[in-house]
Short mmCIF file of C-alpha atoms and ligand atoms in Angstrom, two decimals:
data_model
loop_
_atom_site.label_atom_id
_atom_site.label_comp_id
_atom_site.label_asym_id
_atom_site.label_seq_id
_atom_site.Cartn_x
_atom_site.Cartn_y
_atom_site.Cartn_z
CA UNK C 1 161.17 96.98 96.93
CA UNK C 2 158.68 98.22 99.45
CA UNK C 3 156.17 99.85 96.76
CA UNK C 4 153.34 98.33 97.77
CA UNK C 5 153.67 98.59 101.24
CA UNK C 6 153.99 102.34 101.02
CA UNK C 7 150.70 102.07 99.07
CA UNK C 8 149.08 100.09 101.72
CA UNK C 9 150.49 102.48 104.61
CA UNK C 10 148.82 105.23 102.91
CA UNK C 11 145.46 103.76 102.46
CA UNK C 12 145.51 102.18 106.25
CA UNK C 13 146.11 105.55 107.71
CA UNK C 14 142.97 107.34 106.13
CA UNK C 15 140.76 105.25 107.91
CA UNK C 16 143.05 103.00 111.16
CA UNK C 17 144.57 105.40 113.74
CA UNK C 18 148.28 105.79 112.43
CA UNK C 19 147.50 103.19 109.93
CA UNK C 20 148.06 100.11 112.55
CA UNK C 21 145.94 98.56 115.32
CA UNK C 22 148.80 98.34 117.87
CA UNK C 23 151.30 101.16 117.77
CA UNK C 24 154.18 99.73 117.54
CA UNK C 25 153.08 97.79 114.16
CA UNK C 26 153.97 101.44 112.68
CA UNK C 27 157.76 100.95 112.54
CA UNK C 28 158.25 104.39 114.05
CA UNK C 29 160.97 103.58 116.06
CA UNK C 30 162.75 102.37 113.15
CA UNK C 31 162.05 105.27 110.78
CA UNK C 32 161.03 104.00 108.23
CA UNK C 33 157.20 102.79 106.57
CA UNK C 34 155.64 99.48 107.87
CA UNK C 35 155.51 96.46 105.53
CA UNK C 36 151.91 94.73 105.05
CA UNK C 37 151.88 91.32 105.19
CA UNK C 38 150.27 88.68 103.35
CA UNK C 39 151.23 85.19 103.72
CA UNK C 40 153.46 83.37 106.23
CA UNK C 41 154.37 79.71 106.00
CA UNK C 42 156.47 77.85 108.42
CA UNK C 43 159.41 79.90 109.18
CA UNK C 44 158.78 82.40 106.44
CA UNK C 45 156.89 85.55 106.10
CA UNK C 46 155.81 86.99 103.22
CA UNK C 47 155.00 90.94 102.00
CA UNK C 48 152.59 92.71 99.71
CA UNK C 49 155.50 93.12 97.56
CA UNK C 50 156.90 89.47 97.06
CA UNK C 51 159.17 89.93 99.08
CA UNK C 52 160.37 86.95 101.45
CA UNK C 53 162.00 87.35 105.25
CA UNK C 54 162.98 84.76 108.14
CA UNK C 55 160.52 85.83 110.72
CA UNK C 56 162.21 86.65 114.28
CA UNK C 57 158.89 87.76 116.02
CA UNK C 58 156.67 85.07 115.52
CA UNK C 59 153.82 87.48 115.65
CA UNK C 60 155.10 88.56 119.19
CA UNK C 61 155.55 85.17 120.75
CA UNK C 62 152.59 82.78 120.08
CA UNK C 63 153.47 80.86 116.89
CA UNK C 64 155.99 78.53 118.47
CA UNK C 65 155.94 75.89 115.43
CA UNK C 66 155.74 79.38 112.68
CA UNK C 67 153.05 80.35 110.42
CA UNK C 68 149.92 78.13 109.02
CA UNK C 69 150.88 74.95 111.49
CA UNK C 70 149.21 72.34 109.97
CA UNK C 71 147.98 70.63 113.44
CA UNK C 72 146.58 74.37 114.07
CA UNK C 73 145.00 74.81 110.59
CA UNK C 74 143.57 71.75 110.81
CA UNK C 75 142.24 71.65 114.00
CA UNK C 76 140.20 75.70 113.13
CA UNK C 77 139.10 73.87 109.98
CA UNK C 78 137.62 70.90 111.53
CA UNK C 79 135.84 73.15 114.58
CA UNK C 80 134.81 75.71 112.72
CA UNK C 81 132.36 73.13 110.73
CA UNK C 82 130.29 73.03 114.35
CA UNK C 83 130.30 76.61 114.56
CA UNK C 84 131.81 79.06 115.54
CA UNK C 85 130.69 80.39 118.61
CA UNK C 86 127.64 79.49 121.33
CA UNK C 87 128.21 82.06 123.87
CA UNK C 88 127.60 78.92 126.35
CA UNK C 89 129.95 76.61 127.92
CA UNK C 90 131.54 73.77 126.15
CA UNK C 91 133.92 70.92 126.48
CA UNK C 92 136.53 72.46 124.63
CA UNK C 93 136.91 74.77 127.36
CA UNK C 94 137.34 72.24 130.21
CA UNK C 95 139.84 70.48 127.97
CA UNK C 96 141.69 73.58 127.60
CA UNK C 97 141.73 74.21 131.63
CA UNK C 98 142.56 71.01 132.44
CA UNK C 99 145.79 70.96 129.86
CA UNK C 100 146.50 74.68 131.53
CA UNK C 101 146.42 73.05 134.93
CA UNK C 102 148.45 70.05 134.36
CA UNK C 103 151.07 72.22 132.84
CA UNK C 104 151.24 75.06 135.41
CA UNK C 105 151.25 73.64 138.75
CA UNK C 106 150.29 76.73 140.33
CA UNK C 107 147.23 76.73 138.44
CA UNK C 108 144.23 75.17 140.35
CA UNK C 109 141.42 76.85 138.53
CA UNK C 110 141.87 78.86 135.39
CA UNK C 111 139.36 81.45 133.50
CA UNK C 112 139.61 81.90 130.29
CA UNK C 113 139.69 85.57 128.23
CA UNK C 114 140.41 86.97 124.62
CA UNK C 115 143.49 88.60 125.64
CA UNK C 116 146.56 88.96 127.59
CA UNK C 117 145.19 92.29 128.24
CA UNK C 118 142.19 91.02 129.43
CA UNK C 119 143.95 88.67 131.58
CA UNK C 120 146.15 91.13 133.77
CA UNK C 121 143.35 93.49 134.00
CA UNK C 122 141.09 90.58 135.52
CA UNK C 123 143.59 89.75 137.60
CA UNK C 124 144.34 92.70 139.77
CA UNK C 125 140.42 93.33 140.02
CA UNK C 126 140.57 89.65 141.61
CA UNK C 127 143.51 90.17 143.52
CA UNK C 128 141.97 93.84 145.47
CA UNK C 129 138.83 91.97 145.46
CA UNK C 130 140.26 88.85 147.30
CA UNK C 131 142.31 91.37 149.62
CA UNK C 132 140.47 93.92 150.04
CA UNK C 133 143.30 96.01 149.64
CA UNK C 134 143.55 98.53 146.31
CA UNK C 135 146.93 99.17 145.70
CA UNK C 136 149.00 97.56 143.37
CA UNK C 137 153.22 97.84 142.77
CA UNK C 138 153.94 97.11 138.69
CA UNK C 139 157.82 97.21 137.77
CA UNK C 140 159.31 100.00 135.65
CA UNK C 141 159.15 98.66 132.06
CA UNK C 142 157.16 96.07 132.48
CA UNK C 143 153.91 95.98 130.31
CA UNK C 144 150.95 94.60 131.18
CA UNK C 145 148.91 94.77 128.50
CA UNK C 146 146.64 98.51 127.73
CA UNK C 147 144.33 98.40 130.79
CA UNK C 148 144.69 101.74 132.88
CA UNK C 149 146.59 100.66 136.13
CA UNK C 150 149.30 99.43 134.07
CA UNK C 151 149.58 102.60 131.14
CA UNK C 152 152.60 104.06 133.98
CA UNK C 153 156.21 103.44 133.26
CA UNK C 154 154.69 101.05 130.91
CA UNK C 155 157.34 98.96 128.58
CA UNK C 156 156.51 97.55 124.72
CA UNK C 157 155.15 100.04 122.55
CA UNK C 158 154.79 102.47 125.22
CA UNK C 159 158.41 103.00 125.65
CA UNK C 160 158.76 102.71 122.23
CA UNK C 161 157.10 105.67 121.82
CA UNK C 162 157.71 107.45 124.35
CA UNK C 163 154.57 107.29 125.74
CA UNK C 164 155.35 105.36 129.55
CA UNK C 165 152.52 107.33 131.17
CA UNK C 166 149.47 107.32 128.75
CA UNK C 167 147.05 110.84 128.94
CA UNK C 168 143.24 109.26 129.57
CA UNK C 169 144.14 107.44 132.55
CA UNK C 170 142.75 109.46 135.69
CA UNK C 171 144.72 110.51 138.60
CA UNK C 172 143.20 108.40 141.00
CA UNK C 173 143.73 105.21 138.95
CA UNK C 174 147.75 106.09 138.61
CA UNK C 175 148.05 106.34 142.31
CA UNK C 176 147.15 103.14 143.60
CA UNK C 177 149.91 101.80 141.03
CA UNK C 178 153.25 102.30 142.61
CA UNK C 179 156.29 101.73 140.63
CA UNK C 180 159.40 99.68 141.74
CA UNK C 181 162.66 98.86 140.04
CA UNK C 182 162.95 95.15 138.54
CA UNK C 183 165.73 93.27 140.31
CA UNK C 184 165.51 96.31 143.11
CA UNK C 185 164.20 94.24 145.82
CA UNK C 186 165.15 97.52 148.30
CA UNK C 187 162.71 99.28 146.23
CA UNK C 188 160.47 96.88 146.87
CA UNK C 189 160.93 96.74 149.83
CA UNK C 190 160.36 100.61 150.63
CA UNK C 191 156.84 100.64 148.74
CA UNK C 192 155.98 98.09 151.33
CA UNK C 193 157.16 100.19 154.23
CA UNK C 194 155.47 103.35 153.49
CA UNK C 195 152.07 102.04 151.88
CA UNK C 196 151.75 98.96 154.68
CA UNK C 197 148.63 96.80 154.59
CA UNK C 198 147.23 98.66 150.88
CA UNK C 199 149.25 96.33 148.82
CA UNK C 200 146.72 94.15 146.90
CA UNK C 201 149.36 92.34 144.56
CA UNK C 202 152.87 92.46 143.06
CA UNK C 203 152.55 91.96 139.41
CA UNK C 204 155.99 91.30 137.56
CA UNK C 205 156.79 89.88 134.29
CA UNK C 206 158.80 87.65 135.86
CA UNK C 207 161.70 87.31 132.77
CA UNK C 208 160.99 90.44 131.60
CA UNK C 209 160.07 90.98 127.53
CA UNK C 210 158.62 93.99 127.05
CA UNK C 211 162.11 96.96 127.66
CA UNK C 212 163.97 94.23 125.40
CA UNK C 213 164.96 91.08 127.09
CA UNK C 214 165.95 91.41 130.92
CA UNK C 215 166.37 88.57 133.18
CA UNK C 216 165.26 87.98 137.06
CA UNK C 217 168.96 88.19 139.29
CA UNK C 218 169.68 85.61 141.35
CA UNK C 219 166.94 85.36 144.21
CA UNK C 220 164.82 88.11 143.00
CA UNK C 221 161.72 86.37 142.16
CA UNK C 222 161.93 84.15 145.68
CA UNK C 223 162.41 87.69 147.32
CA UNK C 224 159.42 88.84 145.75
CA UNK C 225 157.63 85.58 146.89
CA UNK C 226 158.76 86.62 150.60
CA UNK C 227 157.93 89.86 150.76
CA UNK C 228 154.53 89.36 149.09
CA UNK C 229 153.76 86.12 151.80
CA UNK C 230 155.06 88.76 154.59
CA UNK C 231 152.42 91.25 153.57
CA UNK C 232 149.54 89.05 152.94
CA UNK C 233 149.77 90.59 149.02
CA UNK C 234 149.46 88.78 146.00
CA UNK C 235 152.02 87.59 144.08
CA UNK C 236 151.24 87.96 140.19
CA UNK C 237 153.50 86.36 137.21
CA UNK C 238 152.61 87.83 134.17
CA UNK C 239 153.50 84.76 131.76
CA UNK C 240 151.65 86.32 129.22
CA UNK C 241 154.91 86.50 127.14
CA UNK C 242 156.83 83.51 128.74
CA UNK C 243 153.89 81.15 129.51
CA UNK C 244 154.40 78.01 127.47
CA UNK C 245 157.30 79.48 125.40
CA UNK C 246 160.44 78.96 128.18
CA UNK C 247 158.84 75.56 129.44
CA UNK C 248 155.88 73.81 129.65
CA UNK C 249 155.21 75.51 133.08
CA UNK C 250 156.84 79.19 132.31
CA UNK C 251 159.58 81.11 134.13
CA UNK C 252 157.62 79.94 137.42
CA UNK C 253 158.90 76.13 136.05
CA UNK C 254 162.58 77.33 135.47
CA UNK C 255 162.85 79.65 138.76
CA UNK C 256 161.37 77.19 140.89
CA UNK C 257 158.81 80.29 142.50
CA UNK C 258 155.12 79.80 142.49
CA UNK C 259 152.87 82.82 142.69
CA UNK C 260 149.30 83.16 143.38
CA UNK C 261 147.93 84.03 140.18
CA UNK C 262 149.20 83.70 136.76
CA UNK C 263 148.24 85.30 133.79
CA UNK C 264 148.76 83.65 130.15
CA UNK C 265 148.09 84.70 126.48
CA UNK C 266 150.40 84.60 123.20
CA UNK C 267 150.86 80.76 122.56
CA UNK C 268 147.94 79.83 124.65
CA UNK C 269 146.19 80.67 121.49
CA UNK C 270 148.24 79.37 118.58
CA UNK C 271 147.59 82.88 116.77
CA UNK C 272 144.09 83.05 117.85
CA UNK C 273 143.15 85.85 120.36
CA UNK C 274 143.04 83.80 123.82
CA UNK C 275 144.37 84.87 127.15
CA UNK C 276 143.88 83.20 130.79
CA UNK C 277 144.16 84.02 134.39
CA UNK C 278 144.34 81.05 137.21
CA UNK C 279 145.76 80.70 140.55
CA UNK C 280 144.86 79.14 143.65
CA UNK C 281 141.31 77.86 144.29
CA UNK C 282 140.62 79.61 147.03
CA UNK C 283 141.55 82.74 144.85
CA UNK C 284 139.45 81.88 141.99
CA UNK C 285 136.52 80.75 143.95
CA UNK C 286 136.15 84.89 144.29
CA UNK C 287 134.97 84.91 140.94
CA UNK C 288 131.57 84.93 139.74
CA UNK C 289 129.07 83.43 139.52
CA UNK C 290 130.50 82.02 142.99
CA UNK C 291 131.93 84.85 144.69
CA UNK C 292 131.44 88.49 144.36
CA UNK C 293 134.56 89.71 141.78
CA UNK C 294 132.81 89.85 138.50
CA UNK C 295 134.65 89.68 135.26
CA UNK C 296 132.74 87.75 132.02
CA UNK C 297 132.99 87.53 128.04
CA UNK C 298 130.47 86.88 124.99
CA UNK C 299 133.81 84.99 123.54
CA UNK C 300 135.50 83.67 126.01
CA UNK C 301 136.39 79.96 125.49
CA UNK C 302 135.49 80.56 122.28
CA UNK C 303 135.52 76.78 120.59
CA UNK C 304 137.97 77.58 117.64
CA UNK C 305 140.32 79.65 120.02
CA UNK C 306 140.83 76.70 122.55
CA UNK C 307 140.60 74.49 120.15
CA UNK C 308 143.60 76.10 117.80
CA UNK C 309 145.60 76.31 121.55
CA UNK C 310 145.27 73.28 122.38
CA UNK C 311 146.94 72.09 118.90
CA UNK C 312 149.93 73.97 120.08
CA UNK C 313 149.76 72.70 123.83
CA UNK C 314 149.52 69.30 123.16
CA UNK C 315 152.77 69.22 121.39
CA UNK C 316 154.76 71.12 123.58
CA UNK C 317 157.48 68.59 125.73
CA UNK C 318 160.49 68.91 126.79
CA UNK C 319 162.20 67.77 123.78
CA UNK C 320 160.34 70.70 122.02
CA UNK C 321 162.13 73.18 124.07
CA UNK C 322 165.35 71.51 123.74
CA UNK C 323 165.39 72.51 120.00
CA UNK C 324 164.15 75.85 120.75
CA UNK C 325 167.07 76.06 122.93
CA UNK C 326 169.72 74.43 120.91
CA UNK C 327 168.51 77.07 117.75
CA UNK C 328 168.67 80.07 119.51
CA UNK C 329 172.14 79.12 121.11
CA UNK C 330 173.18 78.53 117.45
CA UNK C 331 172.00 81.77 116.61
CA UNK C 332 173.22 84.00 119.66
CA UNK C 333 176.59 82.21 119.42
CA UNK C 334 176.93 83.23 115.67
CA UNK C 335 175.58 86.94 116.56
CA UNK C 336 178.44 87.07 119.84
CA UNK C 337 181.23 85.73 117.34
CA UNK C 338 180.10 88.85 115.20
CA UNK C 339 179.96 90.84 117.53
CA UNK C 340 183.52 90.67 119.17
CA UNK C 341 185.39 90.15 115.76
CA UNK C 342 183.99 93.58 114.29
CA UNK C 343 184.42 94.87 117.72
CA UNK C 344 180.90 96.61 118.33
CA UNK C 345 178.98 97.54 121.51
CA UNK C 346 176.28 95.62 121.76
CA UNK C 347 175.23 92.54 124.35
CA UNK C 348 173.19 89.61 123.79
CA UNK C 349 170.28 88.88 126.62
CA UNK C 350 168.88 85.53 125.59
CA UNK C 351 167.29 82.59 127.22
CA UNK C 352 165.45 79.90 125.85
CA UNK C 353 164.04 81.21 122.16
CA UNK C 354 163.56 85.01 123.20
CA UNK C 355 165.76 87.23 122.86
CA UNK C 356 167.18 90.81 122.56
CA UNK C 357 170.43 92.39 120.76
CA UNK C 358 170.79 95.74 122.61
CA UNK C 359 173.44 98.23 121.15
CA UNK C 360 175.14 99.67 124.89
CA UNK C 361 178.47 99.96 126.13
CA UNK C 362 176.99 98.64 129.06
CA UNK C 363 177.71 94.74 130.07
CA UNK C 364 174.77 93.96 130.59
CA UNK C 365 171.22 95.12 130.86
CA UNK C 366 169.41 94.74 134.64
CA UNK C 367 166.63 97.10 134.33
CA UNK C 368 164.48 100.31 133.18
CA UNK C 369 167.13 102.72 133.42
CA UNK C 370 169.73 100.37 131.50
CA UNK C 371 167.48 99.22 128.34
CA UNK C 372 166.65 103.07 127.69
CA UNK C 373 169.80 103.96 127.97
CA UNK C 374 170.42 101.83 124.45
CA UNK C 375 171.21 103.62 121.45
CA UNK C 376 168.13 103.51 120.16
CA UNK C 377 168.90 105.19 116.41
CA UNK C 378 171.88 102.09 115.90
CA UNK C 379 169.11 99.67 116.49
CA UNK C 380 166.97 101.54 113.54
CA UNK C 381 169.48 101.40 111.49
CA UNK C 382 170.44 97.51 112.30
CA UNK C 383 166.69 96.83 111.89
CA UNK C 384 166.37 98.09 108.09
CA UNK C 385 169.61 96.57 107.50
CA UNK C 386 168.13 93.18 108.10
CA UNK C 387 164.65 94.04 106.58
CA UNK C 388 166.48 94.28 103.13
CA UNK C 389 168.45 91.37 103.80
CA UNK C 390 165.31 89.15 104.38
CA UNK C 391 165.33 89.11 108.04
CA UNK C 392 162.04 90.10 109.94
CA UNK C 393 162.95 91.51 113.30
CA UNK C 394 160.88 93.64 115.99
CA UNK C 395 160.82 97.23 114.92
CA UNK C 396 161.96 98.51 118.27
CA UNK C 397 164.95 98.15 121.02
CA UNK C 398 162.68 97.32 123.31
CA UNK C 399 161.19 94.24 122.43
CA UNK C 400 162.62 90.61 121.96
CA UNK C 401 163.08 88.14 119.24
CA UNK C 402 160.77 85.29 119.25
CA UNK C 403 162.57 81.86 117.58
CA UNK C 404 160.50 79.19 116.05
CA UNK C 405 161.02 75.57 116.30
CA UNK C 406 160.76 75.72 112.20
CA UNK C 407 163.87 77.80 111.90
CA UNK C 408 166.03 75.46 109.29
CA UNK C 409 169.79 75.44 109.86
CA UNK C 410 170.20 77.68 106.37
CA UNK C 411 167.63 79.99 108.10
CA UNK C 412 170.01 80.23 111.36
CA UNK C 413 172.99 80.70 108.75
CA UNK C 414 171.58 83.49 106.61
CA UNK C 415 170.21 85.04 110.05
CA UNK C 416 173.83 85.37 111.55
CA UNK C 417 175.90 86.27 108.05
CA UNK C 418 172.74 89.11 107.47
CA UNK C 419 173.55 89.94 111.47
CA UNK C 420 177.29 90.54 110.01
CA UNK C 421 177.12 92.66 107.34
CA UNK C 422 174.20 94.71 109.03
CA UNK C 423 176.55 95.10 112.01
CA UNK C 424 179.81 95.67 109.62
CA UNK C 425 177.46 98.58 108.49
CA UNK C 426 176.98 100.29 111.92
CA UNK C 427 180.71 100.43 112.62
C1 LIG E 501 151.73 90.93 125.16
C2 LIG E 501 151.68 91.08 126.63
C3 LIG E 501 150.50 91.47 127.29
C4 LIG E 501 149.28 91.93 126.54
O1 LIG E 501 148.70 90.92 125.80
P1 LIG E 501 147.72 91.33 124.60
O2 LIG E 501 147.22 90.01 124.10
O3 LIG E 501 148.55 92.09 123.63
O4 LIG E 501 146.63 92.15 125.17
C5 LIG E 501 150.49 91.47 128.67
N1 LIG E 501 151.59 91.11 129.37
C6 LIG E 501 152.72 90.73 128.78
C7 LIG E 501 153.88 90.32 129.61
C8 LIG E 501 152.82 90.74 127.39
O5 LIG E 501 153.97 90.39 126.81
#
């Protein structure tokens, strides 16, 4: 079924690091050989070997409307007849801020970058430039992307792998990154106590993807605002994962908090590698070539990449998310029903189109310490369950499903009867 997958794997890891270009791509978690990929259309994906799934991930979040969008293909086919890169400025690029702006209210001025990576990395280097203050507090579990402040207690593919604290990142970088617990405001709190005018930002995912799906608690994310205005600190929102997917405006929208900088990636591209940072103008006025923080890119605003986001932007309304909504309620529903009648341990954390199935005992998962204390091998074992039924999922616990607005209603049918006989499997 897999044959030329295997094939593929074997070639790819002579000459690619582990045979992938992000680790988790390598379905190690889920013990088994990764499938290559050669086609996806709408809300279908499929393999080297013919074979046909219902994709979940949605390539990690960006392709809202699925695979090969035809206002997204068309828009890189028209572009890409001007060229495809000048390495100079452009009006796509000012058409792309301003649609950023209008959307995200916190936004006032927004740079553009190739990754989400890119994008959290810029931002902290703004945010100790802006302060003058070099320490930064990150969440256990969160991930930020690979840059080195963030590769400690890192979530994604890190935890995945057991790799939380990656070797190559120096001492002195790790210590000005000081680790809290998310929805711990006391531990918070207590980094701000003991390391007292050196916080340069607080950067949070603030609906956490990246240790599976965990939501803010009540108040958190306005206690973070507090505590962050208290300290003169910056107040980051990594929306790389949620930024256009949970509203038009992000978690910020739906939380009613508005930080100081934001950073964006995933859909901002439509599948094309864009990410963003933007905040208040006074913040971004740091930047050069008009203040002293300096951060640049031979590709950034790249005409094909804002033009292939803004085919997704543009269509994204509030109806938009109502289906997104309304399908992955359909689904999660379906999945709970499951769940209780064949009497499993496992809860659902959901909202909007992401969202996790994490195999605990526990009622629900609030943080670092909860998500890895999953049983990691049952989710494996659920994943290749729905591989061979046709259902694409993220090859790892710690990582959340992505729904597309293309899902049909015999997709969200087939996706909870596979979810029943996988889970009749595991009991
Ligand atoms: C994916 C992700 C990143 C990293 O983005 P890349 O484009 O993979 O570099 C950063 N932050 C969050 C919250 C993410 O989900």
């Amino acid at each position: 079924m897999y044959k030329n997958s295997i094939k593929a794997y074997k070639k790819s890891s002579d000459l690619i690091p582990g045979g992938v270009n992000s680790p988790v791509r390598a379905f190690k978690s889920v013990n088994c050989d990764p499938v290559f990929f050669k086609r996806g259309k709408g809300s279908k994906l499929y393999d080297v070997d013919g074979n046909k799934y219902i994709d979940c991930v949605s390539s990690w979040g960006p392709l809202i409307f699925g695979h090969a969008d035809k206002d997204t293909v068309k828009a890189i086919n028209k572009y890409s007849k001007d060229g495809t890169s000048y390495g100079a400025p452009t009006l796509h690029e000012t058409e792309m801020a301003k649609k950023i702006i209008e959307m995200v209210p916190s936004v006032e001025k927004v740079r553009m970058v190739n990754s989400g990576t890119e994008a959290t990395m810029s931002a902290i280097r703004l945010a100790r430039g802006f302060t003058g203050k070099r320490r930064i507090i990150k969440f256990a579990g969160n991930y930020h992307g690979h840059g080195d402040s963030f590769l400690i207690k890192a979530g994604s593919g890190a935890i995945t792998l057991g790799l939380p604290d990656s070797p190559g990142v120096t001492k002195n970088t790790a210590k000005d990154t000081l680790i809290a617990s998310f929805n711990d405001i006391k531990s918070v709190e207590k980094l701000f106590r003991s390391k007292a005018n050196e916080i340069a930002a607080v950067i949070v995912e603030p609906v956490s993807g990246n240790m599976g799906l965990v939501l803010p608690n009540n108040g958190f994310l306005k206690a973070l605002r507090k505590i962050c205005s208290d300290n003169e600190a910056l107040l980051i929102f990594d929306e790389v994962m949620t930024g256009f997917r949970l509203a038009k405006g992000g978690a910020q929208e739906i939380y009613n908090v508005t930080p100081d900088i934001t950073t964006l990636g995933k859909v901002i591209g439509g599948g094309l590698p864009v990410g963003a940072y933007g905040g208040r103008s006074e913040i971004m006025n740091s930047l050069a070539p008009i203040g002293p923080v300096y951060q640049a890119g031979t590709l950034s605003g790249n005409p094909l990449a804002m033009q292939a986001g803004l085919s997704v932007l543009k269509k994204l309304d509030n109806k938009l998310f109502q289906k997104l909504d309304t399908i992955s309620n359909e689904i999660c529903v379906g999945i709970q029903k499951n769940i209780d009648e064949i009497e499993i341990n496992a809860v659902i954390s959901r909202i909007g189109s992401m969202m996790t199935l994490f195999f605990t005992d526990k009622k629900e998962i609030n943080n670092y310490e909860d998500a890895m204390a999953c049983d990691t091998d049952k989710y494996a074992k659920y994943f290749k369950h729905m591989l061979d039924m046709g259902i694409y999922l993220p090859p790892s616990q710690f990582e959340c499903c992505f729904f597309s607005s293309v899902l049909t209603r015999d997709d969200v049918k087939k996706i909870i009867k596979s979810n029943r006989v996988a889970l009749q499997k595991l009991v």
